[in-house]
Short mmCIF file of C-alpha atoms in Angstrom, two decimals:
data_model
loop_
_atom_site.label_atom_id
_atom_site.label_comp_id
_atom_site.label_asym_id
_atom_site.label_seq_id
_atom_site.Cartn_x
_atom_site.Cartn_y
_atom_site.Cartn_z
CA MET A 1 -57.96 78.17 45.38
CA ALA A 2 -57.38 74.76 43.81
CA SER A 3 -57.02 71.64 45.91
CA PRO A 4 -53.58 69.97 45.90
CA PRO A 5 -53.27 67.35 43.13
CA ASP A 6 -53.28 64.43 45.59
CA HIS A 7 -56.31 65.73 47.53
CA LYS A 8 -58.93 63.10 48.43
CA ALA A 9 -62.33 64.00 49.83
CA THR A 10 -63.47 62.33 53.04
CA ILE A 11 -66.01 59.71 52.02
CA ILE A 12 -69.22 59.90 54.07
CA ASP A 13 -70.15 56.26 54.58
CA GLY A 14 -73.95 56.28 54.62
CA LYS A 15 -74.06 52.53 55.07
CA ALA A 16 -72.02 52.62 58.27
CA ILE A 17 -73.87 55.64 59.68
CA ALA A 18 -77.24 54.02 58.89
CA GLN A 19 -76.10 50.83 60.63
CA THR A 20 -75.23 52.81 63.77
CA ILE A 21 -78.66 54.46 63.70
CA ARG A 22 -80.37 51.09 63.20
CA SER A 23 -78.66 49.63 66.25
CA GLU A 24 -79.71 52.69 68.29
CA ILE A 25 -83.29 52.10 67.10
CA ALA A 26 -83.16 48.37 67.90
CA ASP A 27 -82.09 49.22 71.49
CA GLU A 28 -84.99 51.65 71.90
CA VAL A 29 -87.49 49.17 70.44
CA ARG A 30 -86.30 46.57 72.97
CA GLN A 31 -86.74 49.03 75.82
CA LEU A 32 -90.26 49.94 74.64
CA SER A 33 -91.16 46.29 74.37
CA GLU A 34 -89.96 45.63 77.95
CA LYS A 35 -91.65 48.70 79.37
CA TYR A 36 -95.00 48.70 77.53
CA GLY A 37 -95.24 45.15 76.15
CA LYS A 38 -95.73 46.66 72.68
CA VAL A 39 -93.52 47.38 69.68
CA PRO A 40 -93.82 50.02 66.93
CA GLY A 41 -95.75 48.92 63.83
CA LEU A 42 -95.24 50.11 60.24
CA ALA A 43 -97.82 49.45 57.52
CA VAL A 44 -96.20 49.28 54.08
CA VAL A 45 -98.79 49.63 51.31
CA ILE A 46 -97.92 48.72 47.73
CA LEU A 47 -100.15 48.74 44.65
CA GLY A 48 -99.39 46.44 41.74
CA ASN A 49 -96.03 44.82 41.07
CA ARG A 50 -93.57 47.31 39.64
CA LYS A 51 -90.18 45.65 40.03
CA ASP A 52 -88.42 48.71 41.52
CA SER A 53 -91.28 49.41 43.96
CA GLN A 54 -91.34 45.75 45.02
CA SER A 55 -87.63 45.77 45.80
CA TYR A 56 -87.90 49.03 47.79
CA VAL A 57 -90.80 47.60 49.77
CA ASN A 58 -88.99 44.34 50.50
CA MET A 59 -85.98 46.30 51.70
CA LYS A 60 -88.17 48.37 54.05
CA ARG A 61 -89.94 45.28 55.41
CA LYS A 62 -86.62 43.53 55.99
CA ALA A 63 -85.23 46.60 57.76
CA CYS A 64 -88.25 46.60 60.10
CA ALA A 65 -87.65 42.97 61.05
CA GLU A 66 -84.00 43.73 61.75
CA VAL A 67 -84.77 46.35 64.42
CA GLY A 68 -87.83 44.64 65.91
CA ILE A 69 -90.49 46.87 64.31
CA LYS A 70 -93.63 44.95 63.31
CA SER A 71 -94.23 45.25 59.58
CA VAL A 72 -97.86 45.17 58.46
CA ASP A 73 -97.86 44.13 54.80
CA VAL A 74 -100.62 45.54 52.61
CA ASP A 75 -100.32 44.34 49.00
CA LEU A 76 -103.09 45.62 46.75
CA PRO A 77 -103.81 44.85 43.09
CA GLU A 78 -102.93 47.53 40.54
CA GLN A 79 -106.54 47.70 39.29
CA ILE A 80 -107.96 48.61 42.71
CA SER A 81 -110.18 51.71 42.83
CA GLU A 82 -109.09 54.91 44.53
CA ALA A 83 -112.00 54.62 46.99
CA GLU A 84 -110.81 51.16 48.06
CA VAL A 85 -107.27 52.41 48.63
CA ILE A 86 -108.58 55.27 50.77
CA SER A 87 -110.77 52.97 52.83
CA LYS A 88 -107.71 50.75 53.39
CA VAL A 89 -105.76 53.81 54.58
CA HIS A 90 -108.62 54.76 56.95
CA GLU A 91 -108.57 51.21 58.33
CA LEU A 92 -104.84 51.55 59.07
CA ASN A 93 -105.40 55.00 60.62
CA ALA A 94 -107.78 53.34 63.08
CA ASN A 95 -105.51 50.37 63.84
CA PRO A 96 -103.77 50.96 67.22
CA ASP A 97 -100.94 48.54 66.35
CA VAL A 98 -99.89 50.68 63.37
CA HIS A 99 -97.81 53.76 64.19
CA GLY A 100 -96.65 54.57 60.69
CA ILE A 101 -98.25 54.24 57.25
CA LEU A 102 -96.17 54.26 54.11
CA VAL A 103 -97.71 54.19 50.65
CA GLN A 104 -95.05 53.25 48.10
CA LEU A 105 -94.93 55.75 45.22
CA PRO A 106 -95.47 56.07 42.30
CA LEU A 107 -99.12 55.01 42.31
CA PRO A 108 -100.91 53.66 39.22
CA LYS A 109 -102.08 56.41 36.83
CA HIS A 110 -105.79 56.17 37.74
CA ILE A 111 -105.16 56.99 41.41
CA ASN A 112 -104.63 60.53 42.68
CA GLU A 113 -101.47 60.59 44.79
CA GLU A 114 -102.43 63.79 46.61
CA VAL A 115 -105.82 62.41 47.68
CA VAL A 116 -104.28 59.17 48.99
CA LEU A 117 -101.41 60.83 50.86
CA SER A 118 -103.76 63.37 52.44
CA ALA A 119 -105.90 60.50 53.75
CA ILE A 120 -103.04 59.26 55.95
CA SER A 121 -103.43 60.45 59.54
CA ILE A 122 -100.84 63.15 60.27
CA GLU A 123 -99.88 61.16 63.42
CA LYS A 124 -98.89 58.22 61.20
CA ASP A 125 -97.34 60.10 58.27
CA VAL A 126 -93.86 58.55 58.63
CA ASP A 127 -92.95 59.61 55.08
CA GLY A 128 -93.46 63.23 56.15
CA PHE A 129 -95.38 64.09 52.97
CA HIS A 130 -98.69 65.22 54.51
CA PRO A 131 -99.31 68.87 53.56
CA LEU A 132 -99.66 69.74 57.26
CA ASN A 133 -96.24 68.30 58.04
CA ILE A 134 -94.63 70.06 55.05
CA GLY A 135 -96.48 73.28 55.96
CA LYS A 136 -95.16 73.23 59.53
CA LEU A 137 -91.68 72.51 58.22
CA ALA A 138 -91.94 75.70 56.15
CA MET A 139 -92.91 77.87 59.14
CA LYS A 140 -90.59 79.41 61.69
CA GLY A 141 -91.16 78.22 65.24
CA ARG A 142 -93.33 75.27 64.16
CA GLU A 143 -92.26 71.65 64.31
CA PRO A 144 -93.74 69.00 62.01
CA LEU A 145 -94.59 65.65 63.61
CA PHE A 146 -92.42 63.94 60.98
CA LEU A 147 -89.69 65.04 58.59
CA PRO A 148 -89.43 63.46 55.11
CA CYS A 149 -86.95 60.57 55.30
CA THR A 150 -84.43 61.42 52.57
CA PRO A 151 -84.00 65.11 53.57
CA LYS A 152 -83.77 64.09 57.24
CA GLY A 153 -81.11 61.54 56.24
CA CYS A 154 -79.12 64.21 54.35
CA LEU A 155 -78.95 66.45 57.43
CA GLU A 156 -78.11 63.51 59.66
CA LEU A 157 -75.16 62.66 57.38
CA LEU A 158 -73.90 66.24 57.69
CA SER A 159 -74.27 66.42 61.46
CA ARG A 160 -72.76 62.96 62.14
CA SER A 161 -69.81 63.89 59.93
CA GLY A 162 -69.22 67.01 62.04
CA ILE A 163 -70.09 69.42 59.21
CA ASN A 164 -71.32 72.77 60.46
CA ILE A 165 -74.42 74.14 58.66
CA LYS A 166 -75.03 77.38 60.57
CA GLY A 167 -74.29 80.45 58.45
CA LYS A 168 -72.96 78.35 55.54
CA LYS A 169 -74.00 78.72 51.89
CA ALA A 170 -76.02 75.68 50.86
CA VAL A 171 -77.13 74.99 47.30
CA VAL A 172 -79.89 72.45 46.66
CA VAL A 173 -80.04 71.18 43.08
CA GLY A 174 -83.63 70.10 42.30
CA ARG A 175 -86.99 71.20 43.71
CA SER A 176 -89.06 68.01 44.04
CA ASN A 177 -91.64 67.64 46.81
CA ILE A 178 -89.81 64.53 48.02
CA VAL A 179 -86.26 65.90 48.36
CA GLY A 180 -85.37 69.32 46.92
CA LEU A 181 -88.06 71.43 48.54
CA PRO A 182 -88.10 69.84 52.03
CA VAL A 183 -84.29 69.59 52.27
CA SER A 184 -84.01 73.31 51.47
CA LEU A 185 -86.51 74.06 54.26
CA LEU A 186 -84.54 71.89 56.69
CA LEU A 187 -81.28 73.65 55.81
CA LEU A 188 -83.01 76.97 56.34
CA LYS A 189 -84.18 75.81 59.78
CA ALA A 190 -80.55 74.87 60.51
CA ASP A 191 -79.52 78.48 59.72
CA ALA A 192 -77.88 77.94 56.33
CA THR A 193 -78.18 80.51 53.54
CA VAL A 194 -80.06 78.46 50.95
CA THR A 195 -80.25 78.70 47.16
CA ILE A 196 -82.30 76.28 45.05
CA VAL A 197 -81.06 75.54 41.54
CA HIS A 198 -83.53 73.94 39.12
CA SER A 199 -84.06 73.26 35.42
CA ARG A 200 -85.00 76.88 34.71
CA SER A 201 -82.09 78.41 36.66
CA GLU A 202 -79.59 80.39 34.63
CA ASP A 203 -75.85 79.91 35.08
CA GLN A 204 -76.25 76.92 37.37
CA GLU A 205 -72.51 76.31 37.45
CA SER A 206 -71.56 79.64 39.03
CA ILE A 207 -74.31 79.34 41.68
CA ILE A 208 -73.20 75.82 42.62
CA ARG A 209 -69.56 76.93 42.75
CA GLU A 210 -70.39 79.28 45.66
CA ALA A 211 -71.72 76.48 47.87
CA ASP A 212 -70.13 75.25 51.10
CA ILE A 213 -72.75 72.48 51.08
CA ILE A 214 -74.26 70.93 47.94
CA ILE A 215 -77.32 68.69 48.04
CA ALA A 216 -77.69 67.20 44.57
CA ALA A 217 -81.20 65.90 43.90
CA ALA A 218 -81.88 66.64 40.23
CA GLY A 219 -82.01 63.11 38.79
CA GLN A 220 -79.44 63.95 36.09
CA ALA A 221 -76.51 61.55 35.83
CA MET A 222 -73.17 63.20 36.65
CA MET A 223 -74.53 66.66 35.88
CA ILE A 224 -72.37 68.40 38.51
CA LYS A 225 -68.75 68.40 37.39
CA GLY A 226 -65.69 68.48 39.62
CA SER A 227 -64.87 71.98 38.36
CA TRP A 228 -68.24 73.22 39.67
CA ILE A 229 -67.34 72.40 43.27
CA LYS A 230 -65.73 74.82 45.71
CA PRO A 231 -62.61 73.25 47.25
CA GLY A 232 -63.49 71.75 50.64
CA ALA A 233 -67.28 71.78 50.10
CA ALA A 234 -69.51 69.02 51.52
CA VAL A 235 -71.37 67.16 48.75
CA ILE A 236 -74.45 65.06 49.50
CA ASP A 237 -75.50 63.21 46.33
CA VAL A 238 -79.12 62.05 46.38
CA GLY A 239 -79.19 61.04 42.70
CA THR A 240 -79.51 57.42 41.64
CA ASN A 241 -79.23 57.11 37.87
CA ALA A 242 -78.62 53.97 35.83
CA ILE A 243 -76.10 54.38 33.01
CA ASP A 244 -75.08 51.77 30.45
CA ASP A 245 -72.00 49.78 31.41
CA PRO A 246 -71.32 46.65 29.32
CA SER A 247 -68.60 45.58 31.77
CA LYS A 248 -71.26 44.98 34.46
CA LYS A 249 -73.32 41.81 34.61
CA ALA A 250 -76.58 43.78 34.66
CA GLY A 251 -75.39 45.89 31.71
CA TYR A 252 -75.60 49.11 33.73
CA ARG A 253 -74.24 50.78 36.85
CA LEU A 254 -75.66 53.35 39.23
CA VAL A 255 -74.21 56.84 39.41
CA GLY A 256 -75.22 60.00 41.26
CA ASP A 257 -75.94 63.53 40.06
CA VAL A 258 -72.29 64.42 40.76
CA ASP A 259 -69.25 63.32 38.79
CA TYR A 260 -67.87 61.38 41.76
CA LYS A 261 -64.34 60.73 40.52
CA GLU A 262 -63.73 64.38 39.69
CA ALA A 263 -65.53 65.67 42.78
CA CYS A 264 -63.36 63.53 45.09
CA LYS A 265 -60.34 65.59 44.02
CA VAL A 266 -61.93 68.87 45.13
CA ALA A 267 -64.64 68.34 47.76
CA GLY A 268 -63.97 68.16 51.50
CA TRP A 269 -66.62 65.48 52.03
CA ILE A 270 -68.72 63.45 49.61
CA THR A 271 -71.30 60.65 49.70
CA PRO A 272 -70.86 57.74 47.29
CA VAL A 273 -73.65 56.32 45.08
CA PRO A 274 -74.69 53.70 46.02
CA GLY A 275 -73.94 53.54 49.76
CA GLY A 276 -74.49 57.17 50.70
CA VAL A 277 -77.96 58.64 51.08
CA GLY A 278 -79.91 55.46 50.17
CA PRO A 279 -79.35 53.49 53.39
CA MET A 280 -80.10 56.64 55.42
CA THR A 281 -83.57 57.01 53.90
CA VAL A 282 -84.60 53.59 55.24
CA ALA A 283 -82.97 54.28 58.63
CA MET A 284 -84.93 57.54 58.94
CA LEU A 285 -88.17 55.75 58.07
CA LEU A 286 -87.53 53.37 60.98
CA LYS A 287 -86.68 56.31 63.24
CA ASN A 288 -89.90 58.12 62.30
CA THR A 289 -91.91 54.95 63.04
CA LEU A 290 -90.19 54.63 66.42
CA ASP A 291 -90.92 58.30 67.21
CA GLY A 292 -94.59 57.87 66.23
CA ALA A 293 -94.89 54.85 68.52
CA LYS A 294 -93.18 56.66 71.42
CA ARG A 295 -95.70 59.50 71.14
CA GLU A 296 -98.52 56.94 71.36
CA PHE A 297 -97.08 54.82 74.19
CA VAL A 298 -96.07 57.66 76.45
CA GLN A 299 -99.44 59.46 76.42
#
């Protein structure tokens, strides 16, 4: 069944939803501060000075300030040894004013990401990447202490847009540890029927065409065409890809993994890029930090 020619998908405004969540968080932080005389603290650890990592980190630190969360800045040189990074993480684990620890990825080549992330106390793993948190997410009847921020943001966008997940067919495109895998586990927990499409999947188009809900997290610019989308489906586009655009001052523009213009004519709901999932990731990081602090304060 084709959509009528003048059909326009409902745009899911991630920026506006994230702003609502941030103001809810700011209210809770104020209440905690009045009640306990303490505020949540987030340690943001960055190694070296990769431009993109720096800008992500600055955005996270600014977001903390906005909602009243104390940001603990840990800037380390790129040449630092793995042992020194781990001892820094242990120091933050022991610091009672820090309720969340975030290590900005990717790390320099000489440092083992798995070793560093596993050193973060599970009680402070606000990124939700600790194997114990991911393991509990994968098990029925278990609840992780924290959910990874981007997947959590994707589900929040669906639920705040009134999109029902229960019993629906969901297709996740991509199987990364950061988005694809955890978001498929979250959808499963929400009672969706989940299929994961990845680079080795055959006939990706026909699998995606069955989906009531598409989570696109493959990192391939505009890979999912409008014709691949079932009329009325909800499309959450996690991709952020730079493509050349001489008409822009920077010489490029950002696009998602979905052909947005085409998809708008078919989908029921869609997130734009930028302004969709991105702002939600930061909002969920703040929410996780708040939740970690609440667990500590209320003991």
